[in-house]
Amino acid sequence: MTPFSPWRCSVCGYVYDPQIGDPDNGVTPNTPFEELPSGWVCPACGSPKEIFELM
């Protein structure tokens, strides 16, 4: 695992890619998954980040 490993939502399959971030929700590129804000949720289905699995 590296800080830039992708994580997948186990509910809908959305992939969070740290190199891209989630700019639509205020997460800049190169933000590791572990550094996402505590209230961040899957932008596709709204699941909490605790549901995500390392790919």
Coordinates of N, CA and C in Angstrom, one line a residue:
M1 N 0.8 -1.2 0.0 CA 0.0 0.0 0.0 C 0.9 1.2 0.0
T2 N 0.5 2.2 -0.8 CA 1.2 3.5 -0.8 C 0.2 4.5 -0.5
P3 N 0.6 5.8 -0.2 CA -0.3 6.8 0.1 C -1.3 7.1 -1.1
F4 N -0.9 6.7 -2.3 CA -1.7 6.9 -3.5 C -2.3 5.7 -4.0
S5 N -2.5 4.7 -3.2 CA -3.3 3.5 -3.6 C -4.8 3.9 -3.7
P6 N -5.4 3.3 -4.7 CA -6.9 3.6 -4.9 C -7.7 2.8 -3.9
W7 N -8.9 3.3 -3.5 CA -9.8 2.7 -2.6 C -11.2 2.6 -3.3
R8 N -11.9 1.4 -3.1 CA -13.2 1.2 -3.8 C -14.3 1.1 -2.8
C9 N -15.4 1.8 -3.1 CA -16.6 1.7 -2.3 C -17.2 0.3 -2.4
S10 N -17.4 -0.4 -1.3 CA -17.9 -1.7 -1.4 C -19.4 -1.8 -1.6
V11 N -20.1 -0.6 -1.6 CA -21.5 -0.6 -1.9 C -21.8 -0.4 -3.4
C12 N -21.1 0.6 -4.0 CA -21.4 1.0 -5.4 C -20.3 0.8 -6.4
G13 N -19.1 0.6 -5.9 CA -17.9 0.3 -6.8 C -17.2 1.6 -7.2
Y14 N -17.6 2.8 -6.7 CA -16.9 4.0 -7.0 C -15.4 3.8 -6.5
V15 N -14.5 4.3 -7.3 CA -13.0 4.2 -6.9 C -12.5 5.6 -6.6
Y16 N -12.0 5.8 -5.4 CA -11.3 7.0 -5.0 C -9.9 6.9 -5.4
D17 N -9.4 7.8 -6.3 CA -8.0 7.8 -6.7 C -7.4 9.0 -6.1
P18 N -6.5 8.8 -5.2 CA -5.8 9.9 -4.5 C -5.1 10.9 -5.4
Q19 N -4.6 10.4 -6.6 CA -3.9 11.3 -7.5 C -4.9 12.3 -8.1
I20 N -6.2 11.9 -8.2 CA -7.2 12.8 -8.8 C -7.9 13.5 -7.7
G21 N -8.1 12.9 -6.5 CA -8.9 13.6 -5.4 C -10.4 13.5 -5.7
D22 N -11.1 14.5 -5.1 CA -12.5 14.6 -5.3 C -12.8 16.1 -5.4
P23 N -12.4 16.8 -6.5 CA -12.5 18.2 -6.5 C -13.9 18.7 -6.4
D24 N -14.9 18.0 -6.8 CA -16.3 18.4 -6.7 C -16.7 18.6 -5.3
N25 N -16.0 17.9 -4.4 CA -16.3 17.9 -3.0 C -15.2 18.5 -2.1
G26 N -14.3 19.3 -2.7 CA -13.3 20.0 -2.0 C -12.1 19.2 -1.6
V27 N -11.9 18.1 -2.3 CA -10.7 17.3 -2.0 C -9.7 17.4 -3.1
T28 N -8.6 18.0 -2.8 CA -7.6 18.3 -3.9 C -6.8 17.1 -4.3
P29 N -6.3 17.1 -5.6 CA -5.5 16.0 -6.0 C -4.3 15.8 -5.1
N30 N -3.8 14.5 -5.0 CA -2.7 14.1 -4.2 C -3.1 14.1 -2.7
T31 N -4.4 13.9 -2.4 CA -4.9 13.7 -1.0 C -5.0 12.2 -0.7
P32 N -4.1 11.6 0.1 CA -4.3 10.2 0.4 C -5.6 9.9 1.1
F33 N -6.1 8.7 0.9 CA -7.4 8.3 1.4 C -7.5 8.6 3.0
E34 N -6.4 8.2 3.6 CA -6.3 8.4 5.1 C -6.5 9.8 5.5
E35 N -6.2 10.8 4.6 CA -6.3 12.2 5.0 C -7.6 12.9 4.6
L36 N -8.6 12.1 4.1 CA -9.9 12.6 3.7 C -10.6 13.1 5.0
P37 N -11.3 14.2 4.9 CA -12.0 14.7 6.1 C -12.9 13.6 6.7
S38 N -13.2 13.7 7.9 CA -14.0 12.6 8.6 C -15.4 12.5 8.1
G39 N -15.9 13.7 7.6 CA -17.3 13.7 7.1 C -17.4 13.3 5.6
W40 N -16.3 13.0 5.0 CA -16.3 12.7 3.5 C -17.1 11.5 3.3
V41 N -18.0 11.5 2.3 CA -18.7 10.3 1.9 C -18.5 10.0 0.4
C42 N -18.9 8.8 0.0 CA -18.8 8.4 -1.4 C -19.6 9.4 -2.2
P43 N -19.0 10.0 -3.2 CA -19.8 11.0 -4.0 C -20.8 10.3 -4.9
A44 N -20.7 9.0 -5.1 CA -21.7 8.3 -6.0 C -22.9 7.8 -5.2
C45 N -22.7 7.3 -4.0 CA -23.8 6.7 -3.2 C -24.0 7.2 -1.8
G46 N -23.1 8.1 -1.3 CA -23.2 8.6 0.0 C -22.8 7.7 1.2
S47 N -22.2 6.6 0.9 CA -21.7 5.7 1.9 C -20.5 6.4 2.6
P48 N -20.3 6.1 3.9 CA -19.2 6.6 4.7 C -17.9 6.0 4.2
K49 N -16.8 6.7 4.5 CA -15.5 6.2 4.0 C -15.1 4.9 4.7
E50 N -15.7 4.6 5.8 CA -15.4 3.3 6.5 C -15.8 2.1 5.6
I51 N -16.6 2.3 4.7 CA -17.1 1.2 3.8 C -16.1 0.9 2.7
F52 N -15.2 1.8 2.4 CA -14.2 1.6 1.3 C -13.2 0.6 1.6
E53 N -12.7 -0.1 0.6 CA -11.7 -1.2 0.7 C -10.5 -0.8 -0.2
L54 N -9.3 -1.0 0.3 CA -8.1 -0.8 -0.4 C -8.1 -1.8 -1.6
M55 N -7.7 -1.2 -2.8 CA -7.6 -2.1 -4.0 C -6.2 -2.6 -4.1

